[in-house]
Amino acid sequence: MKLPGQLYVDGAYREAASGARTSLINPATEAEFTTVSAAGTADVEAAVASAQRAWEGGWRDLAPGKRAEILYRIARLLRDYVEHIAEFEMLQIGKPIADARDEAGLGARVFEYYAGAISQFGGQTLPVARGGFDFTLRQSMGVVAAIVPWNFPFPIACWKVAPALAAGNCVVLKPASLSPLTALALGEIAHAAGLPAGVLQVLPGSGSVVGDALVSHPLIRKVSFTGSTEVGRHIMGLAAKDIKRVSLELGGKSPNIVFADADWQKAADNSPMSVFANTGQDCCARSRVYVERSVYEPFVERFVGATQKLIVGDPTHTETQLGPMVSAGQRASVEAYLDDARKTGATIACGGGRPLAKGYYLSPTVLLNAGADSKCWREEIFGPVVAITPFDDEAAMLRDVNASPYGLSGSIWTQNLSRALRVSRAVQSGVLSVNSHSSVHVEAPFGGFKTSGLGRDLGMSAMEGYTELKNVYVAE
Ligand code: NAD
């Protein structure tokens, strides 16, 4: 498979109408390695019109078994192309190759799951008071806009596209400007697997041009967005005009709560990667750690030791755990947080600098004594920075946890079952894990409370979110 370089519309690659192109920089080398067409509003018009034709012209009415067959074929072909997808992901965002391969496989798994879900998905019959016969239908919506970020470009694209297609919609996918390659590869592979032309279009381009044009387009019935809370808020405002359906997966500041009765050694060994994986550019990053005071000091020592052993470096090496940050701008924004931490009295227990001369690298950084009102404790940093604090009282700790405007993920470490259940209920987050850090399961709903989002990706909830619910009453 060749490196994609154009828009994918109507089952073929084509240049943007304006001829505009954006260059892509490899974050590990800081060198431009290719250019890609940048869509404009004329391309949005063409792609949405083609998607609407494909929906009306057959995709919405295709027998569910046929839709499932195509999705299974997409999954199989994605598996055949795992190496290509992984390499594109690594080049465009600096993701370590081992992670990029896992995520390419995850994308294929998502298509398998929704291919299987199609035959299980439907409405209900309801015993209504008037007698007669009452049933519900889950109907496709039409054309869905999927707008995705650069941190997990391929799996997030798959977990929006697959359930939307499974439910009978057509999709216009807009990748982030920094990461168009794997989204384009998905378009090409899906088409090669038998997806009819127009059912999936891929439009790289800027958020303010392509994103806004999609969200404002009258034929777009739903916007499925993953990205920052700020842009999510803007999209929700634009969508209000036509009462478009929106689902929003936004930012986070997830807590990692370690009680003294936990296997805290295991927690300390595992927790660094719960925040530093993907070089901290993860909406679920456990970036504020609360440790019960009696084990705080040994926990910190062990956490710092485990952090210092992480392998930071060349993303082409299979043993690399942390690659560069995605861009110079993203690193500068994280360094500004570190400057603020230093000024406001936090201690840097390890990291804080640039470990390599070339590439947008930043060492994994552990902050202690960050003030409860400091930016580093309160805001999403979106880089390899964690803050650790001791706590004495469960109720006071939970008040601080829930004072955050975010509520995406979180971890709770304890061997006490009652406490695990009590704290799981109390933490205001959409996704929690006990004695683990895993947040994403293809089969389970994923999404946030409060400003972390609206609606759910993954699981059957996502498929429901790509349908309209209709009730039909038939008198006897
Ligand atoms: P971003 O909000 O800058 O961009 C996300 C997407 O929105 C991109 O495709 C971008 O081009 C587009 N966009 C930008 N401005 C737009 C506009 N005016 N109208 C329409 N679309 C527009 O986010 P990012 O920097 O790519 O990603 C990082 C953010 O994403 C972090 O806040 C992170 O927490 C969040 N995120 C959330 C999840 C989740 O599932 N909750 C997952 C990954 C990332």
mmCIF file of C-alpha atoms in Angstrom, residues 54 65 68 101 112 170 177 252 275-276 300 302 361 373-374 405 469:
data_model
loop_
_atom_site.group_PDB
_atom_site.id
_atom_site.type_symbol
_atom_site.label_atom_id
_atom_site.label_comp_id
_atom_site.label_asym_id
_atom_site.label_seq_id
_atom_site.Cartn_x
_atom_site.Cartn_y
_atom_site.Cartn_z
ATOM 1 C CA ALA A 54 -24.972 6.284 -1.439
ATOM 2 C CA GLY A 65 -26.513 -9.891 6.533
ATOM 3 C CA ALA A 68 -22.248 -7.662 8.107
ATOM 4 C CA ARG A 101 0.604 -2.461 15.560
ATOM 5 C CA GLU A 112 -15.448 -7.623 13.668
ATOM 6 C CA CYS A 170 -22.909 6.724 5.446
ATOM 7 C CA SER A 177 -4.588 17.786 10.205
ATOM 8 C CA GLY A 252 -10.011 14.433 30.957
ATOM 9 C CA VAL A 275 -0.214 8.299 32.327
ATOM 10 C CA PHE A 276 2.911 8.168 30.151
ATOM 11 C CA VAL A 300 6.446 7.600 45.215
ATOM 12 C CA ARG A 302 8.751 3.003 43.467
ATOM 13 C CA TYR A 361 10.822 14.468 22.953
ATOM 14 C CA ASP A 373 -5.381 24.918 42.920
ATOM 15 C CA SER A 374 -2.364 24.769 40.602
ATOM 16 C CA PRO A 405 -14.926 19.750 35.628
ATOM 17 C CA LEU A 469 -35.716 5.362 17.540
#
